[in-house]
PDB file of C-alpha atoms in Angstrom:
ATOM      1  CA  MET A   1       0.062  -0.233  -0.123  1.00 89.00           C
ATOM      2  CA  ASP A   2       1.293   3.553  -0.931  1.00 90.00           C
ATOM      3  CA  LEU A   3       0.826   6.559   1.045  1.00 92.00           C
ATOM      4  CA  VAL A   4      -1.598   7.665  -1.368  1.00 92.00           C
ATOM      5  CA  ARG A   5      -4.067   4.956  -0.901  1.00 94.00           C
ATOM      6  CA  PHE A   6      -3.303   5.028   2.572  1.00 95.00           C
ATOM      7  CA  LYS A   7      -4.527   8.694   2.710  1.00 95.00           C
ATOM      8  CA  GLN A   8      -7.740   7.714   0.913  1.00 95.00           C
ATOM      9  CA  ILE A   9      -8.767   4.981   2.910  1.00 96.00           C
ATOM     10  CA  LEU A  10      -8.241   7.168   6.104  1.00 96.00           C
ATOM     11  CA  LEU A  11     -10.034   9.919   4.992  1.00 96.00           C
ATOM     12  CA  ALA A  12     -13.306   7.740   4.467  1.00 95.00           C
ATOM     13  CA  PHE A  13     -13.262   6.990   8.574  1.00 95.00           C
ATOM     14  CA  ALA A  14     -12.424  10.785   9.032  1.00 93.00           C
ATOM     15  CA  ASP A  15     -15.143  13.316   9.596  1.00 88.00           C
ATOM     16  CA  SER A  16     -13.862  15.619   7.524  1.00 91.00           C
ATOM     17  CA  GLU A  17     -10.341  16.520   5.735  1.00 92.00           C
ATOM     18  CA  ASP A  18      -9.524  18.518   8.188  1.00 93.00           C
ATOM     19  CA  ASN A  19      -9.027  15.530  10.929  1.00 95.00           C
ATOM     20  CA  LEU A  20      -6.608  13.965   9.146  1.00 95.00           C
ATOM     21  CA  GLU A  21      -2.923  15.537   8.957  1.00 95.00           C
ATOM     22  CA  ILE A  22      -0.121  13.650   7.433  1.00 93.00           C
ATOM     23  CA  ARG A  23       3.144  15.725   8.056  1.00 90.00           C
ATOM     24  CA  LYS A  24       6.357  15.552   5.945  1.00 85.00           C
ATOM     25  CA  GLY A  25       8.293  14.196   8.607  1.00 84.00           C
ATOM     26  CA  GLY A  26       6.392  11.074   8.571  1.00 89.00           C
ATOM     27  CA  SER A  27       4.096  11.619  11.628  1.00 93.00           C
ATOM     28  CA  LEU A  28       0.251  11.171  11.683  1.00 95.00           C
ATOM     29  CA  ALA A  29      -2.854  12.573  13.126  1.00 96.00           C
ATOM     30  CA  ILE A  30      -6.479  11.615  12.759  1.00 96.00           C
ATOM     31  CA  GLN A  31      -9.467  12.404  14.479  1.00 95.00           C
ATOM     32  CA  ILE A  32     -12.275   9.719  14.502  1.00 93.00           C
ATOM     33  CA  GLY A  33     -15.070  10.520  16.373  1.00 85.00           C
ATOM     34  CA  GLY A  34     -13.982  11.638  19.808  1.00 87.00           C
ATOM     35  CA  GLU A  35     -10.562  10.101  19.570  1.00 91.00           C
ATOM     36  CA  VAL A  36      -7.488  11.383  18.093  1.00 95.00           C
ATOM     37  CA  ILE A  37      -4.760   8.810  17.081  1.00 95.00           C
ATOM     38  CA  THR A  38      -1.281   9.642  16.210  1.00 95.00           C
ATOM     39  CA  ALA A  39       1.456   7.439  14.846  1.00 96.00           C
ATOM     40  CA  ASP A  40       4.824   7.697  12.746  1.00 96.00           C
ATOM     41  CA  LEU A  41       5.119   6.463   9.048  1.00 96.00           C
ATOM     42  CA  ASN A  42       8.146   4.597   7.507  1.00 94.00           C
ATOM     43  CA  VAL A  43       8.582   2.736   4.491  1.00 92.00           C
ATOM     44  CA  ARG A  44      10.603  -0.813   4.546  1.00 91.00           C
ATOM     45  CA  GLU A  45      11.343  -2.770   1.512  1.00 88.00           C
ATOM     46  CA  GLY A  46       8.476  -0.997  -0.435  1.00 86.00           C
ATOM     47  CA  SER A  47       6.126  -1.501   2.336  1.00 91.00           C
ATOM     48  CA  LEU A  48       4.394   1.205   4.591  1.00 95.00           C
ATOM     49  CA  LEU A  49       4.800   0.590   8.365  1.00 96.00           C
ATOM     50  CA  VAL A  50       2.864   2.475  10.843  1.00 96.00           C
ATOM     51  CA  SER A  51       4.296   2.960  14.385  1.00 96.00           C
ATOM     52  CA  GLU A  52       2.363   3.773  17.541  1.00 95.00           C
ATOM     53  CA  GLY A  53       2.889   3.141  20.989  1.00 90.00           C
ATOM     54  CA  GLY A  54       5.984   0.878  20.374  1.00 89.00           C
ATOM     55  CA  SER A  55       4.191  -1.317  18.086  1.00 92.00           C
ATOM     56  CA  VAL A  56       5.157  -1.591  14.397  1.00 95.00           C
ATOM     57  CA  GLN A  57       2.673  -2.834  11.871  1.00 95.00           C
ATOM     58  CA  ARG A  58       2.086  -2.740   7.897  1.00 96.00           C
ATOM     59  CA  ALA A  59      -0.419   0.162   7.045  1.00 96.00           C
ATOM     60  CA  GLU A  60      -2.800  -2.285   6.141  1.00 96.00           C
ATOM     61  CA  ASN A  61      -3.006  -4.448   9.098  1.00 96.00           C
ATOM     62  CA  TRP A  62      -3.091  -0.675  11.373  1.00 97.00           C
ATOM     63  CA  ILE A  63      -6.245   0.068   9.383  1.00 97.00           C
ATOM     64  CA  VAL A  64      -8.071  -3.170   9.656  1.00 97.00           C
ATOM     65  CA  HIS A  65      -7.517  -3.598  13.515  1.00 97.00           C
ATOM     66  CA  ARG A  66      -6.489   0.082  15.002  1.00 96.00           C
ATOM     67  CA  ILE A  67      -8.778   2.339  12.661  1.00 96.00           C
ATOM     68  CA  ALA A  68     -11.713   0.134  11.310  1.00 96.00           C
ATOM     69  CA  MET A  69     -11.553  -2.094  14.614  1.00 96.00           C
ATOM     70  CA  LEU A  70     -12.805  -5.048  13.012  1.00 97.00           C
ATOM     71  CA  ASP A  71     -11.855  -7.519  15.848  1.00 97.00           C
ATOM     72  CA  ILE A  72     -14.994  -5.428  17.986  1.00 97.00           C
ATOM     73  CA  LEU A  73     -16.749  -5.993  14.596  1.00 97.00           C
ATOM     74  CA  ALA A  74     -16.007  -9.738  14.653  1.00 97.00           C
ATOM     75  CA  GLU A  75     -17.318 -10.084  18.310  1.00 97.00           C
ATOM     76  CA  ARG A  76     -20.387  -8.106  17.327  1.00 97.00           C
ATOM     77  CA  ILE A  77     -21.376 -10.587  14.490  1.00 97.00           C
ATOM     78  CA  ILE A  78     -21.022 -13.942  17.039  1.00 97.00           C
ATOM     79  CA  GLU A  79     -23.211 -12.092  19.735  1.00 96.00           C
ATOM     80  CA  ASN A  80     -25.555 -10.779  17.461  1.00 96.00           C
ATOM     81  CA  VAL A  81     -25.979 -12.895  14.012  1.00 95.00           C
ATOM     82  CA  PRO A  82     -28.301 -15.767  15.057  1.00 92.00           C
ATOM     83  CA  THR A  83     -27.050 -19.842  14.262  1.00 93.00           C
ATOM     84  CA  THR A  84     -29.149 -22.756  14.238  1.00 91.00           C
ATOM     85  CA  LYS A  85     -28.483 -25.409  16.251  1.00 90.00           C
ATOM     86  CA  THR A  86     -29.648 -28.297  14.252  1.00 91.00           C
ATOM     87  CA  PHE A  87     -27.795 -26.672  11.438  1.00 92.00           C
ATOM     88  CA  VAL A  88     -27.415 -29.120   8.491  1.00 91.00           C
ATOM     89  CA  THR A  89     -24.999 -28.119   5.618  1.00 90.00           C
ATOM     90  CA  PRO A  90     -26.805 -28.622   2.262  1.00 91.00           C
ATOM     91  CA  ARG A  91     -26.143 -29.624  -1.012  1.00 93.00           C
ATOM     92  CA  ALA A  92     -25.895 -27.382  -4.284  1.00 93.00           C
ATOM     93  CA  GLU A  93     -25.234 -27.099  -7.861  1.00 93.00           C
ATOM     94  CA  MET A  94     -22.137 -24.449  -8.643  1.00 92.00           C
ATOM     95  CA  LEU A  95     -21.899 -22.930 -11.764  1.00 89.00           C
ATOM     96  CA  ASP A  96     -18.129 -21.488 -11.612  1.00 84.00           C
ATOM     97  CA  ARG A  97     -16.567 -18.418 -13.246  1.00 77.00           C
ATOM     98  CA  LEU A  98     -16.540 -18.341 -17.009  1.00 75.00           C
ATOM     99  CA  GLU A  99     -12.380 -18.940 -16.700  1.00 74.00           C
ATOM    100  CA  VAL A 100     -12.566 -22.177 -14.653  1.00 75.00           C
ATOM    101  CA  SER A 101     -16.001 -23.541 -15.973  1.00 73.00           C
ATOM    102  CA  PRO A 102     -16.570 -22.559 -19.507  1.00 75.00           C
ATOM    103  CA  THR A 103     -19.359 -24.561 -20.071  1.00 79.00           C
ATOM    104  CA  ASP A 104     -23.210 -23.610 -18.570  1.00 79.00           C
ATOM    105  CA  THR A 105     -23.316 -26.683 -16.788  1.00 85.00           C
ATOM    106  CA  ALA A 106     -23.339 -26.722 -13.209  1.00 88.00           C
ATOM    107  CA  SER A 107     -21.702 -29.382 -11.057  1.00 90.00           C
ATOM    108  CA  PRO A 108     -22.991 -30.785  -7.681  1.00 93.00           C
ATOM    109  CA  VAL A 109     -21.615 -30.124  -4.394  1.00 92.00           C
ATOM    110  CA  ALA A 110     -21.882 -32.324  -1.457  1.00 94.00           C
ATOM    111  CA  ASP A 111     -20.836 -29.603   0.925  1.00 94.00           C
ATOM    112  CA  ALA A 112     -22.454 -25.997  -0.135  1.00 93.00           C
ATOM    113  CA  PHE A 113     -21.090 -24.255   3.019  1.00 94.00           C
ATOM    114  CA  GLU A 114     -17.533 -25.339   2.728  1.00 94.00           C
ATOM    115  CA  ARG A 115     -17.799 -24.786  -1.339  1.00 93.00           C
ATOM    116  CA  LEU A 116     -19.063 -21.346  -0.601  1.00 94.00           C
ATOM    117  CA  ARG A 117     -16.505 -20.232   2.135  1.00 95.00           C
ATOM    118  CA  GLU A 118     -13.631 -21.312  -0.607  1.00 94.00           C
ATOM    119  CA  ILE A 119     -15.078 -19.721  -3.148  1.00 93.00           C
ATOM    120  CA  LEU A 120     -15.452 -16.313  -0.830  1.00 94.00           C
ATOM    121  CA  ASP A 121     -12.033 -16.904   0.291  1.00 93.00           C
ATOM    122  CA  GLN A 122     -10.375 -16.809  -3.285  1.00 88.00           C
ATOM    123  CA  ARG A 123     -10.835 -12.993  -3.639  1.00 83.00           C
ATOM    124  CA  PRO A 124      -9.301 -12.600  -7.032  1.00 79.00           C
ATOM    125  CA  GLY A 125      -7.290  -9.813  -7.729  1.00 79.00           C
ATOM    126  CA  GLY A 126      -8.204  -7.221 -10.397  1.00 80.00           C
ATOM    127  CA  THR A 127     -11.775  -7.568 -10.746  1.00 84.00           C
ATOM    128  CA  CYS A 128     -14.792  -7.290  -8.255  1.00 88.00           C
ATOM    129  CA  SER A 129     -16.150 -10.634  -7.731  1.00 88.00           C
ATOM    130  CA  VAL A 130     -19.727 -11.584  -7.242  1.00 88.00           C
ATOM    131  CA  LEU A 131     -21.071 -14.842  -5.875  1.00 90.00           C
ATOM    132  CA  TYR A 132     -25.037 -15.444  -6.390  1.00 89.00           C
ATOM    133  CA  LEU A 133     -26.227 -17.634  -3.737  1.00 90.00           C
ATOM    134  CA  THR A 134     -29.729 -18.878  -5.174  1.00 88.00           C
ATOM    135  CA  SER A 135     -32.792 -21.054  -4.068  1.00 89.00           C
ATOM    136  CA  ASP A 136     -36.596 -20.868  -3.593  1.00 88.00           C
ATOM    137  CA  ALA A 137     -38.244 -18.820  -0.738  1.00 84.00           C
ATOM    138  CA  GLY A 138     -37.489 -20.530   2.682  1.00 86.00           C
ATOM    139  CA  GLU A 139     -34.922 -23.217   1.708  1.00 89.00           C
ATOM    140  CA  GLY A 140     -32.145 -21.762   3.544  1.00 90.00           C
ATOM    141  CA  LYS A 141     -30.101 -18.951   2.068  1.00 91.00           C
ATOM    142  CA  THR A 142     -30.306 -16.691   4.978  1.00 92.00           C
ATOM    143  CA  THR A 143     -29.263 -19.608   7.192  1.00 94.00           C
ATOM    144  CA  VAL A 144     -26.597 -20.758   5.203  1.00 95.00           C
ATOM    145  CA  ILE A 145     -25.391 -16.936   5.446  1.00 95.00           C
ATOM    146  CA  ASN A 146     -25.640 -16.392   9.116  1.00 96.00           C
ATOM    147  CA  GLU A 147     -23.890 -20.085   9.828  1.00 96.00           C
ATOM    148  CA  LEU A 148     -21.003 -18.708   7.575  1.00 97.00           C
ATOM    149  CA  ALA A 149     -20.732 -15.076   9.109  1.00 97.00           C
ATOM    150  CA  ASN A 150     -20.587 -16.840  12.731  1.00 97.00           C
ATOM    151  CA  TYR A 151     -18.065 -18.945  11.459  1.00 97.00           C
ATOM    152  CA  GLN A 152     -15.845 -16.744  10.123  1.00 97.00           C
ATOM    153  CA  ALA A 153     -15.863 -14.116  12.715  1.00 98.00           C
ATOM    154  CA  LYS A 154     -14.706 -16.792  15.182  1.00 97.00           C
ATOM    155  CA  ARG A 155     -11.733 -17.647  12.779  1.00 97.00           C
ATOM    156  CA  PHE A 156     -11.006 -14.096  12.399  1.00 98.00           C
ATOM    157  CA  ARG A 157     -10.729 -13.764  16.281  1.00 97.00           C
ATOM    158  CA  SER A 158      -8.354 -16.768  16.543  1.00 97.00           C
ATOM    159  CA  HIS A 159      -6.433 -15.153  13.649  1.00 96.00           C
ATOM    160  CA  GLU A 160      -6.944 -17.715  11.351  1.00 97.00           C
ATOM    161  CA  THR A 161      -8.659 -15.796   8.554  1.00 96.00           C
ATOM    162  CA  ASP A 162      -8.315 -12.069   7.211  1.00 96.00           C
ATOM    163  CA  TRP A 163     -11.648 -11.548   6.408  1.00 97.00           C
ATOM    164  CA  LEU A 164     -15.383 -11.359   7.807  1.00 97.00           C
ATOM    165  CA  LEU A 165     -18.625 -12.000   6.113  1.00 97.00           C
ATOM    166  CA  VAL A 166     -21.306  -9.185   6.904  1.00 97.00           C
ATOM    167  CA  PRO A 167     -24.855 -10.012   6.735  1.00 94.00           C
ATOM    168  CA  ILE A 168     -26.875  -7.295   5.689  1.00 91.00           C
ATOM    169  CA  SER A 169     -30.296  -7.661   4.934  1.00 86.00           C
ATOM    170  CA  LEU A 170     -32.186  -6.009   2.070  1.00 78.00           C
ATOM    171  CA  ALA A 171     -35.861  -7.555   1.976  1.00 69.00           C
ATOM    172  CA  GLY A 172     -38.591  -5.422   2.959  1.00 62.00           C
ATOM    173  CA  LYS A 173     -36.587  -2.305   2.109  1.00 58.00           C
ATOM    174  CA  PRO A 174     -37.495  -1.001  -1.099  1.00 57.00           C
ATOM    175  CA  PHE A 175     -36.631   2.584  -2.283  1.00 54.00           C
ATOM    176  CA  LEU A 176     -34.148   3.563   0.322  1.00 65.00           C
ATOM    177  CA  ARG A 177     -30.542   4.517  -0.110  1.00 74.00           C
ATOM    178  CA  PHE A 178     -28.415   2.124  -0.142  1.00 75.00           C
ATOM    179  CA  GLU A 179     -25.914   3.696   2.253  1.00 82.00           C
ATOM    180  CA  ASP A 180     -28.828   4.365   4.867  1.00 84.00           C
ATOM    181  CA  VAL A 181     -29.410   0.359   4.708  1.00 83.00           C
ATOM    182  CA  ILE A 182     -25.787  -0.981   5.338  1.00 87.00           C
ATOM    183  CA  VAL A 183     -24.906   1.688   8.178  1.00 88.00           C
ATOM    184  CA  ALA A 184     -28.359   0.952   9.697  1.00 87.00           C
ATOM    185  CA  SER A 185     -27.585  -3.105   9.349  1.00 89.00           C
ATOM    186  CA  LEU A 186     -24.192  -1.992  11.135  1.00 92.00           C
ATOM    187  CA  MET A 187     -25.698   0.178  13.760  1.00 91.00           C
ATOM    188  CA  ASN A 188     -28.643  -1.839  14.582  1.00 90.00           C
ATOM    189  CA  GLN A 189     -28.444  -5.323  13.978  1.00 90.00           C
ATOM    190  CA  LEU A 190     -24.475  -5.476  14.914  1.00 93.00           C
ATOM    191  CA  ARG A 191     -24.502  -2.723  17.287  1.00 92.00           C
ATOM    192  CA  PHE A 192     -21.303  -1.776  15.679  1.00 94.00           C
ATOM    193  CA  GLN A 193     -20.872   2.278  15.127  1.00 87.00           C
ATOM    194  CA  ARG A 194     -17.382   2.535  13.604  1.00 86.00           C
ATOM    195  CA  LEU A 195     -17.749   2.807   9.866  1.00 89.00           C
ATOM    196  CA  TYR A 196     -19.226   5.404   7.846  1.00 89.00           C
ATOM    197  CA  PHE A 197     -20.616   3.935   4.365  1.00 91.00           C
ATOM    198  CA  ASP A 198     -16.915   5.288   2.399  1.00 93.00           C
ATOM    199  CA  ALA A 199     -15.078   3.301   4.789  1.00 95.00           C
ATOM    200  CA  PHE A 200     -17.314   0.211   4.749  1.00 95.00           C
ATOM    201  CA  VAL A 201     -16.543   0.540   0.614  1.00 94.00           C
ATOM    202  CA  GLU A 202     -12.951   1.052   1.292  1.00 96.00           C
ATOM    203  CA  LEU A 203     -12.652  -2.052   3.453  1.00 96.00           C
ATOM    204  CA  VAL A 204     -14.657  -4.143   1.007  1.00 95.00           C
ATOM    205  CA  ARG A 205     -12.292  -3.199  -1.401  1.00 94.00           C
ATOM    206  CA  MET A 206      -9.246  -4.084   0.654  1.00 95.00           C
ATOM    207  CA  GLY A 207     -10.826  -7.550   0.666  1.00 94.00           C
ATOM    208  CA  VAL A 208     -11.377  -7.396   4.820  1.00 96.00           C
ATOM    209  CA  LEU A 209     -15.361  -7.455   4.634  1.00 96.00           C
ATOM    210  CA  ILE A 210     -17.263  -9.210   2.432  1.00 96.00           C
ATOM    211  CA  PRO A 211     -20.872  -8.019   2.309  1.00 93.00           C
ATOM    212  CA  ALA A 212     -23.815 -10.659   1.787  1.00 93.00           C
ATOM    213  CA  LEU A 213     -26.792  -8.822   0.498  1.00 88.00           C
ATOM    214  CA  ASP A 214     -29.834 -11.098   1.567  1.00 87.00           C
ATOM    215  CA  GLY A 215     -32.621 -10.128  -0.855  1.00 78.00           C
ATOM    216  CA  PHE A 216     -30.911  -8.459  -3.396  1.00 62.00           C
ATOM    217  CA  GLU A 217     -33.324  -9.592  -6.270  1.00 56.00           C
ATOM    218  CA  GLU A 218     -35.991  -7.706  -4.399  1.00 51.00           C
ATOM    219  CA  VAL A 219     -34.534  -4.294  -3.796  1.00 50.00           C
ATOM    220  CA  PHE A 220     -34.247  -1.195  -5.911  1.00 51.00           C
ATOM    221  CA  VAL A 221     -32.863   2.024  -3.949  1.00 52.00           C
ATOM    222  CA  GLU A 222     -32.842   5.442  -4.469  1.00 54.00           C
ATOM    223  CA  THR A 223     -29.547   7.248  -5.427  1.00 55.00           C
ATOM    224  CA  ALA A 224     -28.431  10.579  -4.283  1.00 57.00           C
ATOM    225  CA  ASP A 225     -29.773  12.249  -7.455  1.00 58.00           C
ATOM    226  CA  GLY A 226     -33.352  10.509  -6.439  1.00 55.00           C
ATOM    227  CA  ASP A 227     -33.191   8.404  -9.272  1.00 53.00           C
ATOM    228  CA  ALA A 228     -34.807   4.524  -8.316  1.00 45.00           C
ATOM    229  CA  VAL A 229     -32.011   2.065  -9.777  1.00 50.00           C
ATOM    230  CA  SER A 230     -30.497  -1.208  -9.316  1.00 60.00           C
ATOM    231  CA  SER A 231     -28.185  -1.052  -6.223  1.00 64.00           C
ATOM    232  CA  LEU A 232     -26.142  -3.924  -7.386  1.00 71.00           C
ATOM    233  CA  GLY A 233     -24.568  -2.008 -10.013  1.00 74.00           C
ATOM    234  CA  THR A 234     -24.199   1.050  -8.343  1.00 75.00           C
ATOM    235  CA  LEU A 235     -22.197  -0.512  -5.768  1.00 80.00           C
ATOM    236  CA  ILE A 236     -19.732  -2.395  -8.275  1.00 82.00           C
ATOM    237  CA  ARG A 237     -19.139   1.036  -9.957  1.00 83.00           C
ATOM    238  CA  GLN A 238     -18.382   2.265  -6.600  1.00 86.00           C
ATOM    239  CA  LEU A 239     -15.691  -0.479  -5.592  1.00 88.00           C
ATOM    240  CA  GLY A 240     -13.885   0.208  -8.673  1.00 87.00           C
ATOM    241  CA  GLY A 241     -12.953  -3.465  -9.774  1.00 86.00           C
ATOM    242  CA  ASP A 242     -12.095  -4.506  -6.135  1.00 91.00           C
ATOM    243  CA  GLY A 243     -13.529  -6.606  -3.333  1.00 91.00           C
ATOM    244  CA  THR A 244     -16.142  -9.514  -3.445  1.00 91.00           C
ATOM    245  CA  LEU A 245     -19.877  -9.619  -2.860  1.00 90.00           C
TER     246      LEU A 245
END
């Protein structure tokens, strides 16, 4: 990560540009809410490093754990996303990416839960990857999403993975601004108030958050200009060719 990208991400967390200062000497100060964070910046072997309180981390890790506080978000997911004690792993049919499976023939998958996790874990670079989970109503899409979100949060907490699946329910919320739906899910369902929508998008671009948009086919959202459009296309454009959904 270079300094330009680093600054772009930090600005997504700050209340305004005036709340971020990076001096030529390599010192950093940023205010997020009522907290002022100071650190020093250095470059070693092409990597941007952040030094704070005697600890030195790569810039990416510092953003994830210190600025975004995703360790707390993992705990919130574990506490607030419901799981099913009698969960039975379903089977599925998988139609892979064109470069992997050039035909239109779906292949059977015995463990849909594990295959879903494997596909999301790939996070191919240079493209925005979208995985569709489809079935008839009531067959368990939401249940699978919640189980995987909880599973990933526990693995994130124990440092076995570097990404979180964030369930976001869109069903029954037509003609709402998509940004409002995302932030409301984080604040109301997960009790997590750290992220603005812009910061959420940056973390998706980094590959550390993967939103599970539940009920997407039911929703049209209102844009900032007042137009009702498909929210999927809008989000993909905002990601700029990065991230996984």
